[in-house]
Amino acid sequence: MAEKSDSHRRREILQAAARLFRHAGYERTSVRQIAEAVSMTSGSLFYHFNSKEEILVAVMEEGIRNAFDRVRAGLEREQRMPEKLLAMVRCHLGVLLGPHLDALMVLVYEWRSLSAPAMKRVLAWRNGYEDLWDGVLGAAAAQGFVHRDVVLVRQAALGALNWTGQWYRRDSRLDVDALGLRMYELLFPRLHEHLGERAAFATAAAGPHSAGEVGAFSILSLDGENLK
């Protein structure tokens, strides 16, 4: 029970710290403020973490680890290129605009606050995540779907996706999944066209009475008006 309680307390600290770091900034957030946010004393907080920087590193690692795990799981469910990259976009946004928004925003904007050793530790996670994207984008580039400068494509795509954390609102006319499709259309138009062409071919091959059997995924891909 004690171990479970410690784990729960640690999660509470990280959630509170992520929220404070995001909205007030790492430098302007004190250990006392983090402790007060979870009804602890500063001394009790140091039972779980040795320093404020260790909390920052843990927040960043949690954000990137959740993104990595979810995107990798999304990739494993798909076999073909258009669906693979669409899954990556949707899964990235699903993490970014979900419960881990604060942690990922801290990851994006608080790099300057890390010491060199801490930055090296977090970069190992970030590099692994970027390698995941580069592998899929490299395969897309080999098929002529995206520009061969894979690193630049990835930087542009993740930059655009991460920026949604600044402006997206949950009462938007698009839910997160629909937003993922729209962003995919904008960022990777050739892949989206290929996806639509294949869906149209599948519909034609199935016959006029089987259009509904193509699936909601294909129908939404072809009819953007369904997302309004």
mmCIF file of C-alpha atoms in Angstrom:
data_model
loop_
_atom_site.group_PDB
_atom_site.id
_atom_site.type_symbol
_atom_site.label_atom_id
_atom_site.label_comp_id
_atom_site.label_asym_id
_atom_site.label_seq_id
_atom_site.Cartn_x
_atom_site.Cartn_y
_atom_site.Cartn_z
ATOM 1 C CA MET A 1 0.000 0.000 0.000
ATOM 2 C CA ALA A 2 2.836 2.388 0.861
ATOM 3 C CA GLU A 3 4.420 1.860 -2.557
ATOM 4 C CA LYS A 4 1.107 2.558 -4.292
ATOM 5 C CA SER A 5 0.625 5.682 -2.197
ATOM 6 C CA ASP A 6 4.126 6.919 -3.063
ATOM 7 C CA SER A 7 3.482 6.318 -6.758
ATOM 8 C CA HIS A 8 0.191 8.201 -6.584
ATOM 9 C CA ARG A 9 1.834 11.081 -4.729
ATOM 10 C CA ARG A 10 4.596 11.259 -7.304
ATOM 11 C CA ARG A 11 2.042 11.504 -10.123
ATOM 12 C CA GLU A 12 0.247 14.299 -8.289
ATOM 13 C CA ILE A 13 3.496 16.212 -7.900
ATOM 14 C CA LEU A 14 4.364 15.833 -11.583
ATOM 15 C CA GLN A 15 0.906 16.940 -12.707
ATOM 16 C CA ALA A 16 0.984 20.001 -10.470
ATOM 17 C CA ALA A 17 4.548 20.851 -11.476
ATOM 18 C CA ALA A 18 3.755 20.488 -15.179
ATOM 19 C CA ARG A 19 0.807 22.854 -14.823
ATOM 20 C CA LEU A 20 2.853 25.434 -12.908
ATOM 21 C CA PHE A 21 5.897 25.166 -15.181
ATOM 22 C CA ARG A 22 3.701 25.610 -18.238
ATOM 23 C CA HIS A 23 1.742 28.621 -17.041
ATOM 24 C CA ALA A 24 4.264 30.411 -14.812
ATOM 25 C CA GLY A 25 7.545 29.136 -16.239
ATOM 26 C CA TYR A 26 10.128 26.906 -14.608
ATOM 27 C CA GLU A 27 12.296 29.717 -13.266
ATOM 28 C CA ARG A 28 9.345 31.533 -11.673
ATOM 29 C CA THR A 29 7.936 28.414 -10.028
ATOM 30 C CA SER A 30 9.237 27.594 -6.564
ATOM 31 C CA VAL A 31 9.412 24.244 -4.828
ATOM 32 C CA ARG A 32 7.084 25.670 -2.192
ATOM 33 C CA GLN A 33 4.444 26.459 -4.839
ATOM 34 C CA ILE A 34 4.619 22.914 -6.178
ATOM 35 C CA ALA A 35 4.334 21.500 -2.661
ATOM 36 C CA GLU A 36 1.393 23.750 -1.798
ATOM 37 C CA ALA A 37 -0.403 22.684 -4.988
ATOM 38 C CA VAL A 38 -0.474 19.102 -3.701
ATOM 39 C CA SER A 39 -0.956 19.992 -0.014
ATOM 40 C CA MET A 40 2.554 19.006 1.014
ATOM 41 C CA THR A 41 5.452 20.704 2.731
ATOM 42 C CA SER A 42 8.624 21.423 0.773
ATOM 43 C CA GLY A 43 10.463 18.907 2.933
ATOM 44 C CA SER A 44 7.943 16.175 2.143
ATOM 45 C CA LEU A 45 8.251 16.889 -1.566
ATOM 46 C CA PHE A 46 11.998 16.218 -1.395
ATOM 47 C CA TYR A 47 11.190 12.704 -0.201
ATOM 48 C CA HIS A 48 10.045 12.030 -3.780
ATOM 49 C CA PHE A 49 12.486 14.221 -5.740
ATOM 50 C CA ASN A 50 15.976 15.472 -4.927
ATOM 51 C CA SER A 51 15.642 18.860 -6.632
ATOM 52 C CA LYS A 52 13.372 21.091 -8.675
ATOM 53 C CA GLU A 53 15.350 20.194 -11.787
ATOM 54 C CA GLU A 54 14.729 16.512 -11.152
ATOM 55 C CA ILE A 55 11.011 17.304 -11.169
ATOM 56 C CA LEU A 56 11.408 19.160 -14.473
ATOM 57 C CA VAL A 57 13.252 16.227 -16.031
ATOM 58 C CA ALA A 58 10.596 13.795 -14.792
ATOM 59 C CA VAL A 59 7.827 15.983 -16.252
ATOM 60 C CA MET A 60 9.582 16.090 -19.629
ATOM 61 C CA GLU A 61 10.333 12.376 -19.663
ATOM 62 C CA GLU A 62 6.737 11.548 -18.811
ATOM 63 C CA GLY A 63 5.496 13.697 -21.688
ATOM 64 C CA ILE A 64 7.813 12.246 -24.316
ATOM 65 C CA ARG A 65 7.392 8.676 -23.032
ATOM 66 C CA ASN A 66 3.614 8.867 -23.323
ATOM 67 C CA ALA A 67 3.878 10.286 -26.843
ATOM 68 C CA PHE A 68 6.387 7.610 -27.843
ATOM 69 C CA ASP A 69 4.317 4.730 -26.470
ATOM 70 C CA ARG A 70 1.067 5.916 -28.023
ATOM 71 C CA VAL A 71 2.528 6.680 -31.448
ATOM 72 C CA ARG A 72 4.383 3.372 -31.573
ATOM 73 C CA ALA A 73 1.195 1.517 -30.650
ATOM 74 C CA GLY A 74 -0.657 3.389 -33.403
ATOM 75 C CA LEU A 75 1.988 2.388 -35.931
ATOM 76 C CA GLU A 76 1.745 -1.269 -34.973
ATOM 77 C CA ARG A 77 -1.950 -1.275 -35.876
ATOM 78 C CA GLU A 78 -1.350 -0.095 -39.447
ATOM 79 C CA GLN A 79 0.311 -1.836 -42.393
ATOM 80 C CA ARG A 80 0.389 0.742 -45.211
ATOM 81 C CA MET A 81 2.046 4.112 -45.563
ATOM 82 C CA PRO A 82 -0.866 6.593 -45.646
ATOM 83 C CA GLU A 83 -2.500 4.989 -42.629
ATOM 84 C CA LYS A 84 0.803 4.796 -40.742
ATOM 85 C CA LEU A 85 1.500 8.506 -40.982
ATOM 86 C CA LEU A 86 -2.124 9.408 -40.276
ATOM 87 C CA ALA A 87 -1.960 7.244 -37.153
ATOM 88 C CA MET A 88 1.189 9.074 -36.043
ATOM 89 C CA VAL A 89 -0.437 12.477 -36.476
ATOM 90 C CA ARG A 90 -3.600 11.445 -34.657
ATOM 91 C CA CYS A 91 -1.754 9.714 -31.819
ATOM 92 C CA HIS A 92 0.619 12.655 -31.320
ATOM 93 C CA LEU A 93 -2.311 15.048 -31.094
ATOM 94 C CA GLY A 94 -4.190 12.626 -28.866
ATOM 95 C CA VAL A 95 -1.386 12.812 -26.310
ATOM 96 C CA LEU A 96 -0.627 16.499 -26.811
ATOM 97 C CA LEU A 97 -4.234 17.661 -26.446
ATOM 98 C CA GLY A 98 -5.130 15.163 -23.741
ATOM 99 C CA PRO A 99 -4.120 14.844 -20.079
ATOM 100 C CA HIS A 100 -0.423 15.262 -20.931
ATOM 101 C CA LEU A 101 -0.742 18.694 -22.568
ATOM 102 C CA ASP A 102 1.061 20.504 -19.739
ATOM 103 C CA ALA A 103 3.977 18.052 -19.719
ATOM 104 C CA LEU A 104 4.478 18.231 -23.480
ATOM 105 C CA MET A 105 4.274 22.022 -23.537
ATOM 106 C CA VAL A 106 6.951 22.096 -20.831
ATOM 107 C CA LEU A 107 9.033 19.726 -22.952
ATOM 108 C CA VAL A 108 8.729 22.040 -25.957
ATOM 109 C CA TYR A 109 9.356 25.375 -24.243
ATOM 110 C CA GLU A 110 11.565 24.793 -21.180
ATOM 111 C CA TRP A 111 14.729 23.348 -22.772
ATOM 112 C CA ARG A 112 16.743 26.411 -21.756
ATOM 113 C CA SER A 113 16.128 25.573 -18.102
ATOM 114 C CA LEU A 114 17.944 22.223 -18.208
ATOM 115 C CA SER A 115 21.544 21.780 -17.122
ATOM 116 C CA ALA A 116 23.844 19.976 -19.571
ATOM 117 C CA PRO A 117 23.578 16.561 -17.837
ATOM 118 C CA ALA A 118 19.794 16.843 -17.545
ATOM 119 C CA MET A 119 19.486 17.909 -21.170
ATOM 120 C CA LYS A 120 21.499 14.874 -22.270
ATOM 121 C CA ARG A 121 19.102 12.608 -20.379
ATOM 122 C CA VAL A 122 15.963 14.154 -21.879
ATOM 123 C CA LEU A 123 17.509 14.328 -25.359
ATOM 124 C CA ALA A 124 17.908 10.556 -25.341
ATOM 125 C CA TRP A 125 14.110 10.253 -25.105
ATOM 126 C CA ARG A 126 13.463 13.024 -27.621
ATOM 127 C CA ASN A 127 15.916 11.582 -30.146
ATOM 128 C CA GLY A 128 14.252 8.187 -29.918
ATOM 129 C CA TYR A 129 10.879 9.773 -30.633
ATOM 130 C CA GLU A 130 12.229 11.745 -33.585
ATOM 131 C CA ASP A 131 13.865 8.573 -34.948
ATOM 132 C CA LEU A 132 10.437 6.942 -34.915
ATOM 133 C CA TRP A 133 9.078 9.759 -37.101
ATOM 134 C CA ASP A 134 12.145 9.795 -39.348
ATOM 135 C CA GLY A 135 11.769 6.094 -40.090
ATOM 136 C CA VAL A 136 8.188 6.451 -41.316
ATOM 137 C CA LEU A 137 8.858 9.715 -43.147
ATOM 138 C CA GLY A 138 11.906 8.128 -44.784
ATOM 139 C CA ALA A 139 9.712 5.345 -46.141
ATOM 140 C CA ALA A 140 7.209 7.942 -47.376
ATOM 141 C CA ALA A 141 10.010 9.909 -49.066
ATOM 142 C CA ALA A 142 11.256 6.754 -50.805
ATOM 143 C CA GLN A 143 7.789 6.392 -52.342
ATOM 144 C CA GLY A 144 7.696 10.031 -53.433
ATOM 145 C CA PHE A 145 5.000 11.103 -50.971
ATOM 146 C CA VAL A 146 7.070 13.666 -49.033
ATOM 147 C CA HIS A 147 10.228 15.668 -49.671
ATOM 148 C CA ARG A 148 13.466 13.730 -49.329
ATOM 149 C CA ASP A 149 14.707 16.139 -46.622
ATOM 150 C CA VAL A 150 13.107 13.992 -43.949
ATOM 151 C CA VAL A 151 14.522 15.924 -40.998
ATOM 152 C CA LEU A 152 13.063 19.196 -42.269
ATOM 153 C CA VAL A 153 9.707 17.537 -42.972
ATOM 154 C CA ARG A 154 9.646 16.122 -39.455
ATOM 155 C CA GLN A 155 10.616 19.436 -37.877
ATOM 156 C CA ALA A 156 7.907 21.263 -39.812
ATOM 157 C CA ALA A 157 5.268 18.629 -39.054
ATOM 158 C CA LEU A 158 5.972 18.354 -35.328
ATOM 159 C CA GLY A 159 6.282 22.126 -35.054
ATOM 160 C CA ALA A 160 2.826 22.575 -36.562
ATOM 161 C CA LEU A 161 1.313 19.790 -34.465
ATOM 162 C CA ASN A 162 2.850 21.067 -31.231
ATOM 163 C CA TRP A 163 1.560 24.578 -31.896
ATOM 164 C CA THR A 164 -2.015 23.287 -31.697
ATOM 165 C CA GLY A 165 -1.442 23.080 -27.955
ATOM 166 C CA GLN A 166 -1.473 26.891 -27.924
ATOM 167 C CA TRP A 167 -4.759 27.470 -29.729
ATOM 168 C CA TYR A 168 -6.931 24.333 -29.717
ATOM 169 C CA ARG A 169 -10.009 24.406 -27.479
ATOM 170 C CA ARG A 170 -12.116 21.405 -26.534
ATOM 171 C CA ASP A 171 -15.303 23.198 -27.564
ATOM 172 C CA SER A 172 -13.934 23.472 -31.116
ATOM 173 C CA ARG A 173 -16.108 22.279 -34.005
ATOM 174 C CA LEU A 174 -13.469 19.563 -34.556
ATOM 175 C CA ASP A 175 -12.716 16.914 -31.982
ATOM 176 C CA VAL A 176 -9.100 15.822 -31.587
ATOM 177 C CA ASP A 177 -9.428 12.871 -33.971
ATOM 178 C CA ALA A 178 -11.005 15.027 -36.680
ATOM 179 C CA LEU A 179 -8.368 17.700 -36.121
ATOM 180 C CA GLY A 180 -5.735 15.016 -36.691
ATOM 181 C CA LEU A 181 -7.216 14.229 -40.093
ATOM 182 C CA ARG A 182 -7.333 17.908 -41.050
ATOM 183 C CA MET A 183 -3.719 18.448 -39.990
ATOM 184 C CA TYR A 184 -2.717 15.334 -41.933
ATOM 185 C CA GLU A 185 -4.438 16.728 -45.042
ATOM 186 C CA LEU A 186 -2.569 20.020 -44.687
ATOM 187 C CA LEU A 187 0.847 18.584 -43.856
ATOM 188 C CA PHE A 188 0.883 15.594 -46.201
ATOM 189 C CA PRO A 189 -1.418 16.341 -49.175
ATOM 190 C CA ARG A 190 0.134 13.716 -51.467
ATOM 191 C CA LEU A 191 -0.392 10.983 -48.923
ATOM 192 C CA HIS A 192 -3.941 12.137 -48.284
ATOM 193 C CA GLU A 193 -4.708 12.097 -52.015
ATOM 194 C CA HIS A 194 -3.298 8.575 -52.256
ATOM 195 C CA LEU A 195 -5.429 7.502 -49.318
ATOM 196 C CA GLY A 196 -8.528 8.983 -50.940
ATOM 197 C CA GLU A 197 -7.797 7.373 -54.301
ATOM 198 C CA ARG A 198 -7.441 3.946 -52.734
ATOM 199 C CA ALA A 199 -10.655 4.393 -50.751
ATOM 200 C CA ALA A 200 -12.492 5.466 -53.908
ATOM 201 C CA PHE A 201 -11.170 2.405 -55.753
ATOM 202 C CA ALA A 202 -12.292 0.142 -52.916
ATOM 203 C CA THR A 203 -15.762 1.693 -53.035
ATOM 204 C CA ALA A 204 -16.028 1.200 -56.803
ATOM 205 C CA ALA A 205 -14.799 -2.380 -56.588
ATOM 206 C CA ALA A 206 -17.328 -3.171 -53.867
ATOM 207 C CA GLY A 207 -20.219 -1.942 -56.001
ATOM 208 C CA PRO A 208 -22.807 0.812 -55.558
ATOM 209 C CA HIS A 209 -24.676 -1.016 -52.801
ATOM 210 C CA SER A 210 -21.603 -1.531 -50.628
ATOM 211 C CA ALA A 211 -20.325 2.019 -50.231
ATOM 212 C CA GLY A 212 -21.086 2.018 -46.534
ATOM 213 C CA GLU A 213 -18.850 -1.006 -46.083
ATOM 214 C CA VAL A 214 -15.741 1.002 -46.948
ATOM 215 C CA GLY A 215 -15.723 2.133 -43.322
ATOM 216 C CA ALA A 216 -15.973 5.369 -41.426
ATOM 217 C CA PHE A 217 -12.232 5.950 -41.783
ATOM 218 C CA SER A 218 -12.354 6.013 -45.574
ATOM 219 C CA ILE A 219 -15.581 8.008 -45.727
ATOM 220 C CA LEU A 220 -14.180 10.687 -43.436
ATOM 221 C CA SER A 221 -10.996 10.760 -45.477
ATOM 222 C CA LEU A 222 -12.956 11.459 -48.636
ATOM 223 C CA ASP A 223 -15.547 13.859 -47.257
ATOM 224 C CA GLY A 224 -14.029 16.681 -45.255
ATOM 225 C CA GLU A 225 -17.480 18.198 -44.768
ATOM 226 C CA ASN A 226 -18.235 15.396 -42.320
ATOM 227 C CA LEU A 227 -15.707 16.997 -39.978
ATOM 228 C CA LYS A 228 -17.409 20.391 -39.697
#
